[in-house]
Amino acid sequence: GMLGRILFAWWKGSRLDCNAKQWRLFADILNDVAMFLEIMAPIYPIFFTMTVCTSNLAKCIVSVAGGATRAALTMHQARRNNMADVSAKDSSQETLVNLAGLLVSLLMLPLVSACPSFSLGCFFFLTALHIYANYRAVRALVLETLNEGRLRLVLKHFLQRGDVLGPTSANQMEPLWTGFWPSLSLSLGVPLHCLISSVFELQQLVEGHQEPYLLRWDKSQRQVQVVLSQMAGPETILRAATHGLVLEALQGNGPLPRELEELRNQVQAGPEKDSWVIVRETHQVLDELFPKFLKGLQDAGWKTEKHQLEVDEWRATWLLSPEKKIL
């Protein structure tokens, strides 16, 4: 259990901030699964040790995912920078609920202990109620920062209709069950050697734009990798993520602006154009499109000075076009 806790924190730690709502719901469900395993362990003595160890492993993962997402959501709820106050009140509420649960369980225990099937039925009913209540609570959250899922929804609406969804609408539409497996693999902040293996390839990626990021698009694998400059700030990272999702839109269906529709026809017609050529042309489209999108985000109430996109720590320095200055 302790080893699993360490490995889970190392493997998924950076993603807990990006998808706090999904991981909060995951932790609640996994905690219920762990309790079910503990109930079932005495029924099958031959598997008792393995069942209890699995339950303990699940609870250790719950402690990491639940604790991390609680901290992230507490920061969201501390609207007056009063995180300590919100955290203290949240802890007090949890203590009160646990006390009430203890009292109810002491009253119910004599009534259900003589009938194991009735006890199990009560467990399933209360577990279903618990999952539903947590789902409704998570669905009610309105986060004003953009992660990949919310950015995908907002950008799709912008490309199709020309206006930007507000935080309330986008959060209501954000997937909670399927958000773990996006259709596009978007990697931000990757090492430079993941994109290029020669100076010529670097020149291809730099040519035609002066943005402080380099992007490689693998159409067949539906994968976008982005190298960030030392100068890249939140707005640059937001543009790079938008760029990757625009490339995803070129492989999909649905209405697009005229200039992107022409590019989609070229992409879907066949592999005549190299992917780096399409990337260079989308840079030019975004030079006009992204400022409008960014202003629409700010007007709709999104906080663009920070984000919840998953970004690795690698940064690089390179020369822009000859007429441009060094980053």
PDB file of N, CA, C and O in Angstrom, residues 214-278:
ATOM      1  N   LEU A 214       7.876  25.434 -30.328  1.00  0.00           N
ATOM      2  CA  LEU A 214       8.002  24.605 -31.523  1.00  0.00           C
ATOM      3  C   LEU A 214       7.025  23.444 -31.403  1.00  0.00           C
ATOM      4  O   LEU A 214       6.911  22.839 -30.342  1.00  0.00           O
ATOM      5  N   LEU A 215       6.350  23.135 -32.493  1.00  0.00           N
ATOM      6  CA  LEU A 215       5.289  22.127 -32.445  1.00  0.00           C
ATOM      7  C   LEU A 215       5.494  21.093 -33.534  1.00  0.00           C
ATOM      8  O   LEU A 215       5.754  21.444 -34.692  1.00  0.00           O
ATOM      9  N   ARG A 216       5.371  19.839 -33.140  1.00  0.00           N
ATOM     10  CA  ARG A 216       5.419  18.729 -34.111  1.00  0.00           C
ATOM     11  C   ARG A 216       4.120  17.959 -34.041  1.00  0.00           C
ATOM     12  O   ARG A 216       3.643  17.612 -32.951  1.00  0.00           O
ATOM     13  N   TRP A 217       3.561  17.661 -35.213  1.00  0.00           N
ATOM     14  CA  TRP A 217       2.260  16.997 -35.308  1.00  0.00           C
ATOM     15  C   TRP A 217       2.423  15.675 -36.039  1.00  0.00           C
ATOM     16  O   TRP A 217       2.872  15.638 -37.176  1.00  0.00           O
ATOM     17  N   ASP A 218       2.056  14.592 -35.376  1.00  0.00           N
ATOM     18  CA  ASP A 218       2.051  13.266 -35.984  1.00  0.00           C
ATOM     19  C   ASP A 218       0.604  12.917 -36.309  1.00  0.00           C
ATOM     20  O   ASP A 218      -0.174  12.567 -35.428  1.00  0.00           O
ATOM     21  N   LYS A 219       0.246  13.046 -37.581  1.00  0.00           N
ATOM     22  CA  LYS A 219      -1.154  12.844 -37.977  1.00  0.00           C
ATOM     23  C   LYS A 219      -1.617  11.413 -37.739  1.00  0.00           C
ATOM     24  O   LYS A 219      -2.731  11.186 -37.280  1.00  0.00           O
ATOM     25  N   SER A 220      -0.777  10.461 -38.059  1.00  0.00           N
ATOM     26  CA  SER A 220      -1.193   9.062 -37.949  1.00  0.00           C
ATOM     27  C   SER A 220      -1.397   8.645 -36.499  1.00  0.00           C
ATOM     28  O   SER A 220      -2.332   7.898 -36.178  1.00  0.00           O
ATOM     29  N   GLN A 221      -0.540   9.124 -35.608  1.00  0.00           N
ATOM     30  CA  GLN A 221      -0.650   8.769 -34.193  1.00  0.00           C
ATOM     31  C   GLN A 221      -1.557   9.728 -33.414  1.00  0.00           C
ATOM     32  O   GLN A 221      -1.769   9.520 -32.218  1.00  0.00           O
ATOM     33  N   ARG A 222      -2.045  10.768 -34.076  1.00  0.00           N
ATOM     34  CA  ARG A 222      -2.870  11.806 -33.437  1.00  0.00           C
ATOM     35  C   ARG A 222      -2.146  12.337 -32.191  1.00  0.00           C
ATOM     36  O   ARG A 222      -2.686  12.347 -31.085  1.00  0.00           O
ATOM     37  N   GLN A 223      -0.923  12.771 -32.425  1.00  0.00           N
ATOM     38  CA  GLN A 223      -0.063  13.209 -31.334  1.00  0.00           C
ATOM     39  C   GLN A 223       0.543  14.570 -31.661  1.00  0.00           C
ATOM     40  O   GLN A 223       1.018  14.802 -32.775  1.00  0.00           O
ATOM     41  N   VAL A 224       0.484  15.472 -30.684  1.00  0.00           N
ATOM     42  CA  VAL A 224       1.104  16.796 -30.810  1.00  0.00           C
ATOM     43  C   VAL A 224       2.096  16.956 -29.669  1.00  0.00           C
ATOM     44  O   VAL A 224       1.752  16.763 -28.497  1.00  0.00           O
ATOM     45  N   GLN A 225       3.325  17.309 -30.015  1.00  0.00           N
ATOM     46  CA  GLN A 225       4.365  17.556 -29.019  1.00  0.00           C
ATOM     47  C   GLN A 225       4.862  18.992 -29.180  1.00  0.00           C
ATOM     48  O   GLN A 225       5.075  19.454 -30.297  1.00  0.00           O
ATOM     49  N   VAL A 226       5.035  19.666 -28.056  1.00  0.00           N
ATOM     50  CA  VAL A 226       5.397  21.085 -28.067  1.00  0.00           C
ATOM     51  C   VAL A 226       6.630  21.300 -27.210  1.00  0.00           C
ATOM     52  O   VAL A 226       6.663  20.894 -26.038  1.00  0.00           O
ATOM     53  N   VAL A 227       7.642  21.952 -27.792  1.00  0.00           N
ATOM     54  CA  VAL A 227       8.804  22.420 -27.049  1.00  0.00           C
ATOM     55  C   VAL A 227       8.584  23.892 -26.720  1.00  0.00           C
ATOM     56  O   VAL A 227       8.225  24.688 -27.596  1.00  0.00           O
ATOM     57  N   LEU A 228       8.783  24.262 -25.471  1.00  0.00           N
ATOM     58  CA  LEU A 228       8.558  25.631 -25.021  1.00  0.00           C
ATOM     59  C   LEU A 228       9.884  26.363 -24.836  1.00  0.00           C
ATOM     60  O   LEU A 228      10.875  25.769 -24.394  1.00  0.00           O
ATOM     61  N   SER A 229       9.862  27.637 -25.172  1.00  0.00           N
ATOM     62  CA  SER A 229      11.042  28.473 -24.965  1.00  0.00           C
ATOM     63  C   SER A 229      11.156  28.887 -23.504  1.00  0.00           C
ATOM     64  O   SER A 229      10.193  28.805 -22.735  1.00  0.00           O
ATOM     65  N   GLN A 230      12.330  29.350 -23.148  1.00  0.00           N
ATOM     66  CA  GLN A 230      12.530  29.901 -21.801  1.00  0.00           C
ATOM     67  C   GLN A 230      11.609  31.099 -21.560  1.00  0.00           C
ATOM     68  O   GLN A 230      11.265  31.410 -20.422  1.00  0.00           O
ATOM     69  N   MET A 231      11.198  31.786 -22.616  1.00  0.00           N
ATOM     70  CA  MET A 231      10.384  32.990 -22.506  1.00  0.00           C
ATOM     71  C   MET A 231       8.896  32.696 -22.504  1.00  0.00           C
ATOM     72  O   MET A 231       8.087  33.612 -22.411  1.00  0.00           O
ATOM     73  N   ALA A 232       8.510  31.437 -22.634  1.00  0.00           N
ATOM     74  CA  ALA A 232       7.091  31.091 -22.750  1.00  0.00           C
ATOM     75  C   ALA A 232       6.345  31.328 -21.437  1.00  0.00           C
ATOM     76  O   ALA A 232       6.727  30.793 -20.401  1.00  0.00           O
ATOM     77  N   GLY A 233       5.302  32.147 -21.499  1.00  0.00           N
ATOM     78  CA  GLY A 233       4.453  32.406 -20.339  1.00  0.00           C
ATOM     79  C   GLY A 233       3.100  31.728 -20.490  1.00  0.00           C
ATOM     80  O   GLY A 233       2.888  30.945 -21.425  1.00  0.00           O
ATOM     81  N   PRO A 234       2.153  32.023 -19.612  1.00  0.00           N
ATOM     82  CA  PRO A 234       0.831  31.390 -19.673  1.00  0.00           C
ATOM     83  C   PRO A 234       0.123  31.602 -21.014  1.00  0.00           C
ATOM     84  O   PRO A 234      -0.522  30.681 -21.525  1.00  0.00           O
ATOM     85  N   GLU A 235       0.238  32.809 -21.584  1.00  0.00           N
ATOM     86  CA  GLU A 235      -0.433  33.075 -22.855  1.00  0.00           C
ATOM     87  C   GLU A 235       0.162  32.242 -23.983  1.00  0.00           C
ATOM     88  O   GLU A 235      -0.556  31.715 -24.843  1.00  0.00           O
ATOM     89  N   THR A 236       1.489  32.097 -23.976  1.00  0.00           N
ATOM     90  CA  THR A 236       2.147  31.266 -24.991  1.00  0.00           C
ATOM     91  C   THR A 236       1.725  29.811 -24.858  1.00  0.00           C
ATOM     92  O   THR A 236       1.447  29.129 -25.856  1.00  0.00           O
ATOM     93  N   ILE A 237       1.680  29.314 -23.629  1.00  0.00           N
ATOM     94  CA  ILE A 237       1.274  27.923 -23.407  1.00  0.00           C
ATOM     95  C   ILE A 237      -0.169  27.725 -23.839  1.00  0.00           C
ATOM     96  O   ILE A 237      -0.519  26.693 -24.441  1.00  0.00           O
ATOM     97  N   LEU A 238      -1.012  28.710 -23.567  1.00  0.00           N
ATOM     98  CA  LEU A 238      -2.407  28.623 -23.993  1.00  0.00           C
ATOM     99  C   LEU A 238      -2.515  28.609 -25.511  1.00  0.00           C
ATOM    100  O   LEU A 238      -3.304  27.844 -26.080  1.00  0.00           O
ATOM    101  N   ARG A 239      -1.694  29.421 -26.187  1.00  0.00           N
ATOM    102  CA  ARG A 239      -1.714  29.407 -27.649  1.00  0.00           C
ATOM    103  C   ARG A 239      -1.199  28.064 -28.187  1.00  0.00           C
ATOM    104  O   ARG A 239      -1.746  27.529 -29.154  1.00  0.00           O
ATOM    105  N   ALA A 240      -0.136  27.539 -27.581  1.00  0.00           N
ATOM    106  CA  ALA A 240       0.400  26.260 -28.045  1.00  0.00           C
ATOM    107  C   ALA A 240      -0.645  25.148 -27.905  1.00  0.00           C
ATOM    108  O   ALA A 240      -0.806  24.309 -28.802  1.00  0.00           O
ATOM    109  N   ALA A 241      -1.355  25.120 -26.778  1.00  0.00           N
ATOM    110  CA  ALA A 241      -2.405  24.121 -26.588  1.00  0.00           C
ATOM    111  C   ALA A 241      -3.532  24.334 -27.585  1.00  0.00           C
ATOM    112  O   ALA A 241      -4.072  23.372 -28.149  1.00  0.00           O
ATOM    113  N   THR A 242      -3.900  25.596 -27.825  1.00  0.00           N
ATOM    114  CA  THR A 242      -4.930  25.905 -28.821  1.00  0.00           C
ATOM    115  C   THR A 242      -4.487  25.445 -30.202  1.00  0.00           C
ATOM    116  O   THR A 242      -5.282  24.890 -30.970  1.00  0.00           O
ATOM    117  N   HIS A 243      -3.223  25.652 -30.518  1.00  0.00           N
ATOM    118  CA  HIS A 243      -2.664  25.227 -31.803  1.00  0.00           C
ATOM    119  C   HIS A 243      -2.818  23.709 -31.975  1.00  0.00           C
ATOM    120  O   HIS A 243      -3.253  23.228 -33.029  1.00  0.00           O
ATOM    121  N   GLY A 244      -2.466  22.972 -30.929  1.00  0.00           N
ATOM    122  CA  GLY A 244      -2.596  21.520 -31.007  1.00  0.00           C
ATOM    123  C   GLY A 244      -4.041  21.083 -31.198  1.00  0.00           C
ATOM    124  O   GLY A 244      -4.327  20.167 -31.986  1.00  0.00           O
ATOM    125  N   LEU A 245      -4.980  21.740 -30.519  1.00  0.00           N
ATOM    126  CA  LEU A 245      -6.390  21.367 -30.639  1.00  0.00           C
ATOM    127  C   LEU A 245      -6.975  21.796 -31.985  1.00  0.00           C
ATOM    128  O   LEU A 245      -7.907  21.154 -32.488  1.00  0.00           O
ATOM    129  N   VAL A 246      -6.439  22.860 -32.576  1.00  0.00           N
ATOM    130  CA  VAL A 246      -6.849  23.239 -33.932  1.00  0.00           C
ATOM    131  C   VAL A 246      -6.431  22.158 -34.926  1.00  0.00           C
ATOM    132  O   VAL A 246      -7.193  21.793 -35.841  1.00  0.00           O
ATOM    133  N   LEU A 247      -5.215  21.630 -34.744  1.00  0.00           N
ATOM    134  CA  LEU A 247      -4.776  20.526 -35.602  1.00  0.00           C
ATOM    135  C   LEU A 247      -5.665  19.303 -35.427  1.00  0.00           C
ATOM    136  O   LEU A 247      -5.947  18.583 -36.392  1.00  0.00           O
ATOM    137  N   GLU A 248      -6.112  19.064 -34.206  1.00  0.00           N
ATOM    138  CA  GLU A 248      -7.065  17.969 -33.979  1.00  0.00           C
ATOM    139  C   GLU A 248      -8.356  18.222 -34.738  1.00  0.00           C
ATOM    140  O   GLU A 248      -8.938  17.293 -35.317  1.00  0.00           O
ATOM    141  N   ALA A 249      -8.816  19.475 -34.750  1.00  0.00           N
ATOM    142  CA  ALA A 249     -10.057  19.804 -35.454  1.00  0.00           C
ATOM    143  C   ALA A 249      -9.934  19.566 -36.950  1.00  0.00           C
ATOM    144  O   ALA A 249     -10.935  19.271 -37.619  1.00  0.00           O
ATOM    145  N   LEU A 250      -8.726  19.683 -37.498  1.00  0.00           N
ATOM    146  CA  LEU A 250      -8.531  19.453 -38.928  1.00  0.00           C
ATOM    147  C   LEU A 250      -8.759  17.992 -39.305  1.00  0.00           C
ATOM    148  O   LEU A 250      -8.995  17.691 -40.482  1.00  0.00           O
ATOM    149  N   GLN A 251      -8.695  17.096 -38.342  1.00  0.00           N
ATOM    150  CA  GLN A 251      -8.935  15.672 -38.611  1.00  0.00           C
ATOM    151  C   GLN A 251     -10.353  15.257 -38.250  1.00  0.00           C
ATOM    152  O   GLN A 251     -10.689  14.085 -38.370  1.00  0.00           O
ATOM    153  N   GLY A 252     -11.167  16.206 -37.796  1.00  0.00           N
ATOM    154  CA  GLY A 252     -12.530  15.888 -37.392  1.00  0.00           C
ATOM    155  C   GLY A 252     -13.557  16.410 -38.365  1.00  0.00           C
ATOM    156  O   GLY A 252     -13.255  16.780 -39.503  1.00  0.00           O
ATOM    157  N   ASN A 253     -14.800  16.435 -37.902  1.00  0.00           N
ATOM    158  CA  ASN A 253     -15.912  16.935 -38.690  1.00  0.00           C
ATOM    159  C   ASN A 253     -16.477  18.183 -38.023  1.00  0.00           C
ATOM    160  O   ASN A 253     -16.042  18.582 -36.955  1.00  0.00           O
ATOM    161  N   GLY A 254     -17.461  18.774 -38.664  1.00  0.00           N
ATOM    162  CA  GLY A 254     -18.080  19.962 -38.104  1.00  0.00           C
ATOM    163  C   GLY A 254     -17.597  21.215 -38.800  1.00  0.00           C
ATOM    164  O   GLY A 254     -16.522  21.245 -39.418  1.00  0.00           O
ATOM    165  N   PRO A 255     -18.381  22.279 -38.717  1.00  0.00           N
ATOM    166  CA  PRO A 255     -18.021  23.526 -39.400  1.00  0.00           C
ATOM    167  C   PRO A 255     -16.769  24.158 -38.813  1.00  0.00           C
ATOM    168  O   PRO A 255     -16.510  24.071 -37.617  1.00  0.00           O
ATOM    169  N   LEU A 256     -15.996  24.794 -39.684  1.00  0.00           N
ATOM    170  CA  LEU A 256     -14.771  25.507 -39.298  1.00  0.00           C
ATOM    171  C   LEU A 256     -14.719  26.831 -40.056  1.00  0.00           C
ATOM    172  O   LEU A 256     -15.374  26.984 -41.091  1.00  0.00           O
ATOM    173  N   PRO A 257     -13.950  27.799 -39.570  1.00  0.00           N
ATOM    174  CA  PRO A 257     -13.727  29.015 -40.357  1.00  0.00           C
ATOM    175  C   PRO A 257     -13.144  28.684 -41.730  1.00  0.00           C
ATOM    176  O   PRO A 257     -12.504  27.651 -41.920  1.00  0.00           O
ATOM    177  N   ARG A 258     -13.358  29.567 -42.682  1.00  0.00           N
ATOM    178  CA  ARG A 258     -13.007  29.294 -44.077  1.00  0.00           C
ATOM    179  C   ARG A 258     -11.545  28.880 -44.235  1.00  0.00           C
ATOM    180  O   ARG A 258     -11.246  27.904 -44.939  1.00  0.00           O
ATOM    181  N   GLU A 259     -10.629  29.620 -43.604  1.00  0.00           N
ATOM    182  CA  GLU A 259      -9.216  29.314 -43.776  1.00  0.00           C
ATOM    183  C   GLU A 259      -8.846  27.949 -43.204  1.00  0.00           C
ATOM    184  O   GLU A 259      -7.999  27.237 -43.772  1.00  0.00           O
ATOM    185  N   LEU A 260      -9.486  27.556 -42.118  1.00  0.00           N
ATOM    186  CA  LEU A 260      -9.239  26.227 -41.562  1.00  0.00           C
ATOM    187  C   LEU A 260      -9.944  25.143 -42.370  1.00  0.00           C
ATOM    188  O   LEU A 260      -9.453  24.010 -42.454  1.00  0.00           O
ATOM    189  N   GLU A 261     -11.063  25.471 -42.959  1.00  0.00           N
ATOM    190  CA  GLU A 261     -11.762  24.496 -43.805  1.00  0.00           C
ATOM    191  C   GLU A 261     -10.909  24.115 -45.005  1.00  0.00           C
ATOM    192  O   GLU A 261     -10.851  22.936 -45.400  1.00  0.00           O
ATOM    193  N   GLU A 262     -10.219  25.083 -45.572  1.00  0.00           N
ATOM    194  CA  GLU A 262      -9.326  24.795 -46.701  1.00  0.00           C
ATOM    195  C   GLU A 262      -8.181  23.877 -46.269  1.00  0.00           C
ATOM    196  O   GLU A 262      -7.818  22.934 -46.984  1.00  0.00           O
ATOM    197  N   LEU A 263      -7.633  24.147 -45.091  1.00  0.00           N
ATOM    198  CA  LEU A 263      -6.564  23.288 -44.584  1.00  0.00           C
ATOM    199  C   LEU A 263      -7.073  21.886 -44.296  1.00  0.00           C
ATOM    200  O   LEU A 263      -6.373  20.899 -44.549  1.00  0.00           O
ATOM    201  N   ARG A 264      -8.287  21.769 -43.762  1.00  0.00           N
ATOM    202  CA  ARG A 264      -8.833  20.438 -43.475  1.00  0.00           C
ATOM    203  C   ARG A 264      -9.014  19.639 -44.766  1.00  0.00           C
ATOM    204  O   ARG A 264      -8.748  18.431 -44.784  1.00  0.00           O
ATOM    205  N   ASN A 265      -9.452  20.294 -45.812  1.00  0.00           N
ATOM    206  CA  ASN A 265      -9.605  19.592 -47.086  1.00  0.00           C
ATOM    207  C   ASN A 265      -8.263  19.066 -47.579  1.00  0.00           C
ATOM    208  O   ASN A 265      -8.177  17.960 -48.126  1.00  0.00           O
ATOM    209  N   GLN A 266      -7.194  19.842 -47.375  1.00  0.00           N
ATOM    210  CA  GLN A 266      -5.871  19.392 -47.773  1.00  0.00           C
ATOM    211  C   GLN A 266      -5.407  18.214 -46.914  1.00  0.00           C
ATOM    212  O   GLN A 266      -4.803  17.265 -47.428  1.00  0.00           O
ATOM    213  N   VAL A 267      -5.700  18.268 -45.604  1.00  0.00           N
ATOM    214  CA  VAL A 267      -5.279  17.195 -44.699  1.00  0.00           C
ATOM    215  C   VAL A 267      -6.011  15.903 -45.020  1.00  0.00           C
ATOM    216  O   VAL A 267      -5.414  14.818 -45.074  1.00  0.00           O
ATOM    217  N   GLN A 268      -7.315  16.014 -45.250  1.00  0.00           N
ATOM    218  CA  GLN A 268      -8.123  14.814 -45.455  1.00  0.00           C
ATOM    219  C   GLN A 268      -8.044  14.278 -46.880  1.00  0.00           C
ATOM    220  O   GLN A 268      -8.439  13.142 -47.132  1.00  0.00           O
ATOM    221  N   ALA A 269      -7.524  15.083 -47.803  1.00  0.00           N
ATOM    222  CA  ALA A 269      -7.404  14.614 -49.181  1.00  0.00           C
ATOM    223  C   ALA A 269      -6.314  13.569 -49.337  1.00  0.00           C
ATOM    224  O   ALA A 269      -6.382  12.712 -50.213  1.00  0.00           O
ATOM    225  N   GLY A 270      -5.314  13.625 -48.471  1.00  0.00           N
ATOM    226  CA  GLY A 270      -4.228  12.663 -48.574  1.00  0.00           C
ATOM    227  C   GLY A 270      -2.957  13.235 -48.005  1.00  0.00           C
ATOM    228  O   GLY A 270      -2.904  14.378 -47.566  1.00  0.00           O
ATOM    229  N   PRO A 271      -1.881  12.452 -48.037  1.00  0.00           N
ATOM    230  CA  PRO A 271      -0.612  12.881 -47.413  1.00  0.00           C
ATOM    231  C   PRO A 271       0.274  13.696 -48.349  1.00  0.00           C
ATOM    232  O   PRO A 271       1.490  13.568 -48.316  1.00  0.00           O
ATOM    233  N   GLU A 272      -0.358  14.503 -49.251  1.00  0.00           N
ATOM    234  CA  GLU A 272       0.479  15.256 -50.178  1.00  0.00           C
ATOM    235  C   GLU A 272       1.391  16.238 -49.445  1.00  0.00           C
ATOM    236  O   GLU A 272       2.544  16.429 -49.808  1.00  0.00           O
ATOM    237  N   LYS A 273       0.837  16.888 -48.442  1.00  0.00           N
ATOM    238  CA  LYS A 273       1.618  17.877 -47.704  1.00  0.00           C
ATOM    239  C   LYS A 273       2.203  17.259 -46.449  1.00  0.00           C
ATOM    240  O   LYS A 273       1.518  16.516 -45.747  1.00  0.00           O
ATOM    241  N   ASP A 274       3.457  17.579 -46.175  1.00  0.00           N
ATOM    242  CA  ASP A 274       4.054  17.140 -44.918  1.00  0.00           C
ATOM    243  C   ASP A 274       3.363  17.831 -43.757  1.00  0.00           C
ATOM    244  O   ASP A 274       2.851  18.954 -43.870  1.00  0.00           O
ATOM    245  N   SER A 275       3.378  17.170 -42.601  1.00  0.00           N
ATOM    246  CA  SER A 275       2.690  17.727 -41.442  1.00  0.00           C
ATOM    247  C   SER A 275       3.302  19.055 -41.006  1.00  0.00           C
ATOM    248  O   SER A 275       2.605  19.950 -40.544  1.00  0.00           O
ATOM    249  N   TRP A 276       4.634  19.215 -41.180  1.00  0.00           N
ATOM    250  CA  TRP A 276       5.259  20.465 -40.763  1.00  0.00           C
ATOM    251  C   TRP A 276       4.796  21.635 -41.618  1.00  0.00           C
ATOM    252  O   TRP A 276       4.768  22.782 -41.145  1.00  0.00           O
ATOM    253  N   VAL A 277       4.395  21.379 -42.868  1.00  0.00           N
ATOM    254  CA  VAL A 277       3.860  22.443 -43.718  1.00  0.00           C
ATOM    255  C   VAL A 277       2.497  22.889 -43.210  1.00  0.00           C
ATOM    256  O   VAL A 277       2.198  24.087 -43.147  1.00  0.00           O
ATOM    257  N   ILE A 278       1.656  21.927 -42.810  1.00  0.00           N
ATOM    258  CA  ILE A 278       0.350  22.247 -42.237  1.00  0.00           C
ATOM    259  C   ILE A 278       0.522  23.022 -40.927  1.00  0.00           C
ATOM    260  O   ILE A 278      -0.195  23.994 -40.670  1.00  0.00           O
TER     261      ILE A 278
END
